[in-house]
Amino acid sequence: MARPSLRLAGNAPGPFYVDSSCIDCGTCWQWDPDHFAPTGSSSQVSHQPVGAAETRRALEALQACPVAAIGAPRQVLAQTPADAFPALLTEHPAGAVHYCGWASRRSFGASSYLVVRAGGNVLIDSPRFNAQLARRIAALGGLAAIVLTHRDDVADHDRWAGHFGAPRWIHAADADAAPDAEHRVMGAAPVDLDADLRLIPTPGHTAGSMVALLGEQILFSGDHLWWNPAHRALVASRTFCWWDWPTQLASVERLADLDVRWLLPGHGGRHRFEAGGWATAIAATLAEAGRHGRS
Ligand code: SF4
Protein backbone atom coordinates (compact mmCIF):
# COMPACT_ATOMS: atom_id res chain seq x y z
CA MET A 1 0.00 0.00 0.00
CA ALA A 2 1.20 3.49 -0.83
CA ARG A 3 1.86 5.64 2.22
CA PRO A 4 1.10 9.37 2.50
CA SER A 5 4.32 9.81 4.51
CA LEU A 6 6.29 8.66 1.45
CA ARG A 7 4.42 10.91 -1.00
CA LEU A 8 6.81 12.30 -3.63
CA ALA A 9 7.15 16.08 -3.55
CA GLY A 10 6.46 16.54 -7.26
CA ASN A 11 2.91 15.17 -7.16
CA ALA A 12 0.16 17.64 -8.06
CA PRO A 13 -1.74 18.71 -4.93
CA GLY A 14 -4.81 16.57 -4.35
CA PRO A 15 -5.99 13.11 -3.35
CA PHE A 16 -3.93 10.92 -5.73
CA TYR A 17 -0.20 10.56 -5.21
CA VAL A 18 2.79 8.39 -6.11
CA ASP A 19 5.07 7.43 -3.23
CA SER A 20 8.77 6.63 -3.08
CA SER A 21 8.23 2.90 -3.64
CA CYS A 22 7.68 3.64 -7.37
CA ILE A 23 9.99 1.51 -9.55
CA ASP A 24 9.58 3.75 -12.61
CA CYS A 25 8.04 1.03 -14.75
CA GLY A 26 5.79 3.40 -16.74
CA THR A 27 2.60 1.39 -16.33
CA CYS A 28 0.57 4.27 -14.85
CA TRP A 29 1.37 6.98 -17.40
CA GLN A 30 1.11 4.60 -20.33
CA TRP A 31 -2.43 3.76 -19.25
CA ASP A 32 -3.43 7.19 -17.97
CA PRO A 33 -1.19 9.88 -19.47
CA ASP A 34 -3.68 12.60 -18.52
CA HIS A 35 -2.92 12.20 -14.82
CA PHE A 36 0.46 10.50 -14.48
CA ALA A 37 3.83 11.44 -15.98
CA PRO A 38 7.44 10.29 -15.79
CA THR A 39 9.98 12.45 -13.97
CA GLY A 40 13.10 10.66 -15.18
CA SER A 41 13.55 8.57 -12.06
CA SER A 42 9.96 7.75 -11.05
CA SER A 43 6.43 8.75 -11.95
CA GLN A 44 4.19 11.33 -10.35
CA VAL A 45 0.65 12.61 -10.49
CA SER A 46 0.85 15.40 -13.05
CA HIS A 47 -2.82 16.43 -12.85
CA GLN A 48 -5.46 15.33 -10.39
CA PRO A 49 -8.49 13.65 -12.00
CA VAL A 50 -11.71 15.64 -12.14
CA GLY A 51 -15.10 13.91 -12.25
CA ALA A 52 -16.14 10.27 -12.23
CA ALA A 53 -14.67 9.19 -15.59
CA GLU A 54 -11.24 10.67 -14.90
CA THR A 55 -11.22 9.28 -11.36
CA ARG A 56 -12.02 5.83 -12.73
CA ARG A 57 -9.11 6.04 -15.16
CA ALA A 58 -6.71 7.07 -12.39
CA LEU A 59 -7.99 4.21 -10.22
CA GLU A 60 -7.35 1.80 -13.08
CA ALA A 61 -3.74 3.01 -13.20
CA LEU A 62 -3.56 2.55 -9.45
CA GLN A 63 -4.82 -1.02 -9.81
CA ALA A 64 -2.37 -1.78 -12.61
CA CYS A 65 0.68 -0.52 -10.65
CA PRO A 66 2.87 -3.55 -9.86
CA VAL A 67 4.09 -2.28 -6.49
CA ALA A 68 1.07 -0.38 -5.12
CA ALA A 69 3.01 2.87 -5.23
CA ILE A 70 -0.08 4.94 -6.07
CA GLY A 71 -2.24 6.10 -3.19
CA ALA A 72 -5.55 7.84 -2.63
CA PRO A 73 -7.88 8.34 0.36
CA ARG A 74 -10.01 5.39 1.43
CA GLN A 75 -13.27 6.89 0.16
CA VAL A 76 -11.69 7.30 -3.29
CA LEU A 77 -10.24 3.78 -3.26
CA ALA A 78 -13.73 2.48 -2.54
CA GLN A 79 -14.66 3.54 -6.08
CA THR A 80 -12.02 1.25 -7.66
CA PRO A 81 -13.80 -0.59 -10.50
CA ALA A 82 -14.01 -4.37 -10.35
CA ASP A 83 -14.33 -4.67 -14.11
CA ALA A 84 -11.48 -2.48 -15.35
CA PHE A 85 -9.32 -5.25 -16.78
CA PRO A 86 -9.01 -6.85 -19.23
CA ALA A 87 -9.66 -3.58 -21.09
CA LEU A 88 -10.44 -3.70 -24.79
CA LEU A 89 -7.78 -2.06 -26.99
CA THR A 90 -8.92 -3.04 -30.45
CA GLU A 91 -11.22 -5.43 -32.27
CA HIS A 92 -9.82 -7.22 -35.30
CA PRO A 93 -11.28 -10.06 -37.38
CA ALA A 94 -8.62 -12.31 -35.80
CA GLY A 95 -9.64 -11.44 -32.24
CA ALA A 96 -10.46 -8.78 -29.68
CA VAL A 97 -7.28 -7.57 -28.03
CA HIS A 98 -7.33 -6.48 -24.40
CA TYR A 99 -4.76 -5.00 -22.06
CA CYS A 100 -4.66 -7.05 -18.85
CA GLY A 101 -3.55 -4.37 -16.36
CA TRP A 102 -2.49 -5.93 -13.03
CA ALA A 103 1.20 -5.61 -13.88
CA SER A 104 3.67 -7.73 -11.94
CA ARG A 105 6.80 -6.65 -10.12
CA ARG A 106 8.34 -9.93 -11.31
CA SER A 107 8.26 -8.66 -14.90
CA PHE A 108 9.08 -5.05 -13.93
CA GLY A 109 5.56 -3.98 -14.77
CA ALA A 110 5.48 -5.45 -18.27
CA SER A 111 2.22 -5.21 -20.19
CA SER A 112 0.34 -8.40 -20.93
CA TYR A 113 -2.53 -8.92 -23.35
CA LEU A 114 -5.55 -11.15 -23.74
CA VAL A 115 -6.81 -12.05 -27.21
CA VAL A 116 -10.43 -13.17 -27.14
CA ARG A 117 -11.25 -15.19 -30.24
CA ALA A 118 -13.44 -17.99 -31.50
CA GLY A 119 -10.54 -20.43 -31.78
CA GLY A 120 -9.62 -20.09 -28.11
CA ASN A 121 -8.35 -17.18 -26.05
CA VAL A 122 -4.63 -16.50 -25.81
CA LEU A 123 -2.71 -14.71 -23.08
CA ILE A 124 0.41 -12.90 -24.28
CA ASP A 125 2.86 -12.70 -21.36
CA SER A 126 1.71 -12.79 -17.79
CA PRO A 127 -0.07 -10.29 -15.57
CA ARG A 128 0.03 -10.54 -11.79
CA PHE A 129 -2.17 -13.46 -10.77
CA ASN A 130 -5.31 -12.45 -8.89
CA ALA A 131 -8.81 -13.81 -8.48
CA GLN A 132 -10.55 -10.71 -9.78
CA LEU A 133 -8.76 -10.79 -13.14
CA ALA A 134 -9.12 -14.58 -13.32
CA ARG A 135 -12.91 -14.27 -12.93
CA ARG A 136 -13.03 -11.69 -15.71
CA ILE A 137 -10.93 -13.85 -18.04
CA ALA A 138 -13.13 -16.87 -17.22
CA ALA A 139 -16.21 -14.83 -18.13
CA LEU A 140 -14.58 -14.07 -21.48
CA GLY A 141 -14.03 -17.77 -22.17
CA GLY A 142 -10.89 -18.66 -20.20
CA LEU A 143 -7.51 -19.39 -21.76
CA ALA A 144 -6.60 -21.90 -24.46
CA ALA A 145 -2.90 -20.97 -24.62
CA ILE A 146 -0.26 -18.72 -23.07
CA VAL A 147 2.54 -17.22 -25.16
CA LEU A 148 5.64 -16.04 -23.31
CA THR A 149 7.59 -13.64 -25.53
CA HIS A 150 10.81 -13.96 -23.55
CA ARG A 151 12.31 -14.81 -20.21
CA ASP A 152 11.76 -11.42 -18.51
CA ASP A 153 7.99 -11.24 -18.79
CA VAL A 154 6.87 -14.67 -17.57
CA ALA A 155 5.74 -13.36 -14.12
CA ASP A 156 2.96 -15.65 -12.78
CA HIS A 157 2.71 -17.85 -15.90
CA ASP A 158 2.60 -21.01 -13.80
CA ARG A 159 -0.43 -19.88 -11.82
CA TRP A 160 -2.35 -18.77 -14.93
CA ALA A 161 -1.48 -22.02 -16.69
CA GLY A 162 -2.57 -24.07 -13.71
CA HIS A 163 -5.78 -22.10 -13.15
CA PHE A 164 -7.00 -22.43 -16.73
CA GLY A 165 -5.20 -25.61 -17.79
CA ALA A 166 -3.64 -23.59 -20.61
CA PRO A 167 -0.47 -24.83 -22.33
CA ARG A 168 2.44 -22.38 -22.54
CA TRP A 169 4.71 -21.55 -25.45
CA ILE A 170 8.22 -20.20 -24.95
CA HIS A 171 11.38 -20.28 -27.03
CA ALA A 172 13.80 -23.04 -26.07
CA ALA A 173 16.61 -20.51 -25.52
CA ASP A 174 14.62 -18.82 -22.73
CA ALA A 175 12.88 -21.94 -21.46
CA ASP A 176 14.77 -22.04 -18.17
CA ALA A 177 12.53 -19.12 -17.14
CA ALA A 178 9.49 -21.40 -17.53
CA PRO A 179 10.90 -24.92 -17.34
CA ASP A 180 7.47 -26.54 -17.10
CA ALA A 181 6.17 -24.88 -20.26
CA GLU A 182 4.39 -27.41 -22.43
CA HIS A 183 5.75 -26.20 -25.79
CA ARG A 184 9.17 -24.93 -26.86
CA VAL A 185 9.83 -23.05 -30.08
CA MET A 186 13.10 -24.27 -31.56
CA GLY A 187 15.56 -22.36 -33.74
CA ALA A 188 14.69 -19.47 -36.05
CA ALA A 189 11.71 -20.80 -37.99
CA PRO A 190 8.31 -19.17 -37.33
CA VAL A 191 5.66 -21.39 -35.79
CA ASP A 192 1.99 -21.06 -36.70
CA LEU A 193 -0.20 -21.88 -33.70
CA ASP A 194 -3.12 -21.63 -36.13
CA ALA A 195 -4.11 -19.65 -39.22
CA ASP A 196 -4.24 -16.36 -37.27
CA LEU A 197 -1.39 -16.54 -34.79
CA ARG A 198 2.29 -16.87 -35.69
CA LEU A 199 5.28 -16.92 -33.35
CA ILE A 200 8.43 -15.43 -34.91
CA PRO A 201 11.78 -15.91 -33.15
CA THR A 202 13.54 -12.54 -32.85
CA PRO A 203 16.68 -13.21 -30.79
CA GLY A 204 18.70 -10.30 -29.50
CA HIS A 205 17.12 -8.68 -26.45
CA THR A 206 17.38 -12.18 -25.01
CA ALA A 207 18.49 -15.35 -26.78
CA GLY A 208 14.92 -16.65 -26.81
CA SER A 209 12.97 -13.47 -27.59
CA MET A 210 10.12 -13.91 -30.00
CA VAL A 211 7.17 -11.86 -31.19
CA ALA A 212 3.61 -12.98 -31.82
CA LEU A 213 1.76 -11.83 -34.95
CA LEU A 214 -2.03 -11.88 -34.86
CA GLY A 215 -4.05 -11.68 -38.06
CA GLU A 216 -0.98 -10.44 -39.99
CA GLN A 217 -1.42 -6.96 -38.46
CA ILE A 218 -1.14 -6.97 -34.67
CA LEU A 219 2.36 -7.49 -33.34
CA PHE A 220 2.99 -8.41 -29.70
CA SER A 221 6.64 -7.47 -29.55
CA GLY A 222 7.74 -8.29 -26.02
CA ASP A 223 10.81 -6.16 -25.36
CA HIS A 224 12.15 -6.53 -28.90
CA LEU A 225 10.58 -3.28 -30.13
CA TRP A 226 8.42 -0.54 -28.68
CA TRP A 227 7.15 2.94 -29.54
CA ASN A 228 8.61 6.14 -28.11
CA PRO A 229 5.76 8.68 -28.25
CA ALA A 230 8.00 11.66 -27.45
CA HIS A 231 10.28 10.96 -30.41
CA ARG A 232 7.53 9.36 -32.51
CA ALA A 233 9.95 6.52 -33.24
CA LEU A 234 10.08 2.76 -33.18
CA VAL A 235 12.73 1.73 -30.66
CA ALA A 236 15.05 -1.24 -30.49
CA SER A 237 17.09 -0.50 -27.41
CA ARG A 238 20.78 -1.19 -27.25
CA THR A 239 20.77 -0.09 -23.60
CA PHE A 240 18.24 -2.76 -22.73
CA CYS A 241 19.68 -5.44 -25.00
CA TRP A 242 20.68 -8.21 -22.60
CA TRP A 243 22.05 -10.73 -25.10
CA ASP A 244 23.37 -9.69 -28.55
CA TRP A 245 22.86 -6.34 -30.28
CA PRO A 246 23.83 -7.24 -33.89
CA THR A 247 21.54 -10.23 -33.65
CA GLN A 248 18.73 -8.02 -32.35
CA LEU A 249 19.12 -5.66 -35.32
CA ALA A 250 19.02 -8.62 -37.71
CA SER A 251 15.80 -9.66 -35.96
CA VAL A 252 14.38 -6.16 -36.51
CA GLU A 253 15.21 -6.38 -40.22
CA ARG A 254 13.40 -9.68 -40.30
CA LEU A 255 10.12 -7.91 -39.51
CA ALA A 256 10.47 -5.21 -42.18
CA ASP A 257 8.14 -6.88 -44.68
CA LEU A 258 5.22 -7.17 -42.29
CA ASP A 259 2.16 -4.92 -42.47
CA VAL A 260 1.88 -4.14 -38.76
CA ARG A 261 -0.99 -1.84 -37.75
CA TRP A 262 -0.76 -2.27 -33.98
CA LEU A 263 2.44 -2.60 -31.98
CA LEU A 264 1.79 -3.97 -28.50
CA PRO A 265 5.04 -4.30 -26.50
CA GLY A 266 5.81 -5.60 -23.04
CA HIS A 267 7.56 -2.39 -22.05
CA GLY A 268 7.32 0.98 -23.71
CA GLY A 269 4.61 2.64 -25.72
CA ARG A 270 1.89 0.99 -27.75
CA HIS A 271 1.22 2.42 -31.20
CA ARG A 272 -1.23 2.24 -34.07
CA PHE A 273 0.29 2.56 -37.55
CA GLU A 274 -1.38 3.85 -40.68
CA ALA A 275 -0.86 1.89 -43.92
CA GLY A 276 2.83 2.01 -44.81
CA GLY A 277 3.81 3.46 -41.45
CA TRP A 278 5.43 0.29 -40.21
CA ALA A 279 7.90 0.02 -43.11
CA THR A 280 8.84 3.67 -42.69
CA ALA A 281 9.36 3.26 -38.94
CA ILE A 282 11.46 0.11 -39.32
CA ALA A 283 13.66 1.80 -41.93
CA ALA A 284 14.18 4.79 -39.62
CA THR A 285 15.06 2.54 -36.68
CA LEU A 286 17.63 0.62 -38.70
CA ALA A 287 19.08 3.82 -40.14
CA GLU A 288 19.43 5.27 -36.64
CA ALA A 289 21.18 2.09 -35.50
CA GLY A 290 23.51 2.32 -38.48
CA ARG A 291 24.48 5.89 -37.58
CA HIS A 292 25.59 4.70 -34.14
CA GLY A 293 27.37 1.58 -35.40
CA ARG A 294 25.71 -1.77 -35.53
CA SER A 295 28.18 -3.86 -33.58
S1 SF4 B 1 2.84 2.06 -12.22
FE1 SF4 B 1 3.56 2.30 -10.11
S2 SF4 B 1 5.70 1.62 -10.15
FE2 SF4 B 1 5.09 1.92 -12.26
S3 SF4 B 1 5.71 4.03 -12.74
FE3 SF4 B 1 3.59 4.16 -12.03
S4 SF4 B 1 3.68 4.51 -9.84
FE4 SF4 B 1 5.72 3.83 -10.49
CSV table of N, CA and C and ligand atoms in Angstrom, one decimal, residues 18 22-28 43 65-67 69-70, ligand 1:
chain,number,residue,atom,x,y,z
A,18,VAL,N,1.8,9.5,-6.0
A,18,VAL,CA,2.8,8.4,-6.1
A,18,VAL,C,3.8,8.5,-5.0
A,22,CYS,N,7.8,3.7,-5.9
A,22,CYS,CA,7.7,3.6,-7.4
A,22,CYS,C,9.0,3.1,-8.0
A,23,ILE,N,8.8,2.1,-8.9
A,23,ILE,CA,10.0,1.5,-9.5
A,23,ILE,C,10.2,2.1,-11.0
A,24,ASP,N,9.4,3.1,-11.3
A,24,ASP,CA,9.6,3.8,-12.6
A,24,ASP,C,9.4,2.8,-13.8
A,25,CYS,N,8.3,2.0,-13.7
A,25,CYS,CA,8.0,1.0,-14.8
A,25,CYS,C,7.2,1.6,-15.9
A,26,GLY,N,6.5,2.7,-15.7
A,26,GLY,CA,5.8,3.4,-16.7
A,26,GLY,C,4.4,2.9,-16.9
A,27,THR,N,4.0,1.9,-16.2
A,27,THR,CA,2.6,1.4,-16.3
A,27,THR,C,1.5,2.5,-16.2
A,28,CYS,N,1.6,3.3,-15.2
A,28,CYS,CA,0.6,4.3,-14.9
A,28,CYS,C,0.4,5.3,-16.0
A,43,SER,N,7.6,8.1,-11.4
A,43,SER,CA,6.4,8.8,-12.0
A,43,SER,C,5.8,9.6,-10.9
A,65,CYS,N,-0.7,-0.7,-11.2
A,65,CYS,CA,0.7,-0.5,-10.7
A,65,CYS,C,1.2,-1.8,-10.0
A,66,PRO,N,2.4,-2.3,-10.4
A,66,PRO,CA,2.9,-3.5,-9.9
A,66,PRO,C,3.3,-3.5,-8.4
A,67,VAL,N,3.5,-2.3,-7.9
A,67,VAL,CA,4.1,-2.3,-6.5
A,67,VAL,C,3.2,-1.5,-5.5
A,69,ALA,N,2.3,1.6,-5.6
A,69,ALA,CA,3.0,2.9,-5.2
A,69,ALA,C,2.1,4.1,-5.4
A,70,ILE,N,0.9,3.8,-5.9
A,70,ILE,CA,-0.1,4.9,-6.1
A,70,ILE,C,-1.1,4.9,-4.9
B,1,SF4,S1,2.8,2.1,-12.2
B,1,SF4,FE1,3.6,2.3,-10.1
B,1,SF4,S2,5.7,1.6,-10.1
B,1,SF4,FE2,5.1,1.9,-12.3
B,1,SF4,S3,5.7,4.0,-12.7
B,1,SF4,FE3,3.6,4.2,-12.0
B,1,SF4,S4,3.7,4.5,-9.8
B,1,SF4,FE4,5.7,3.8,-10.5
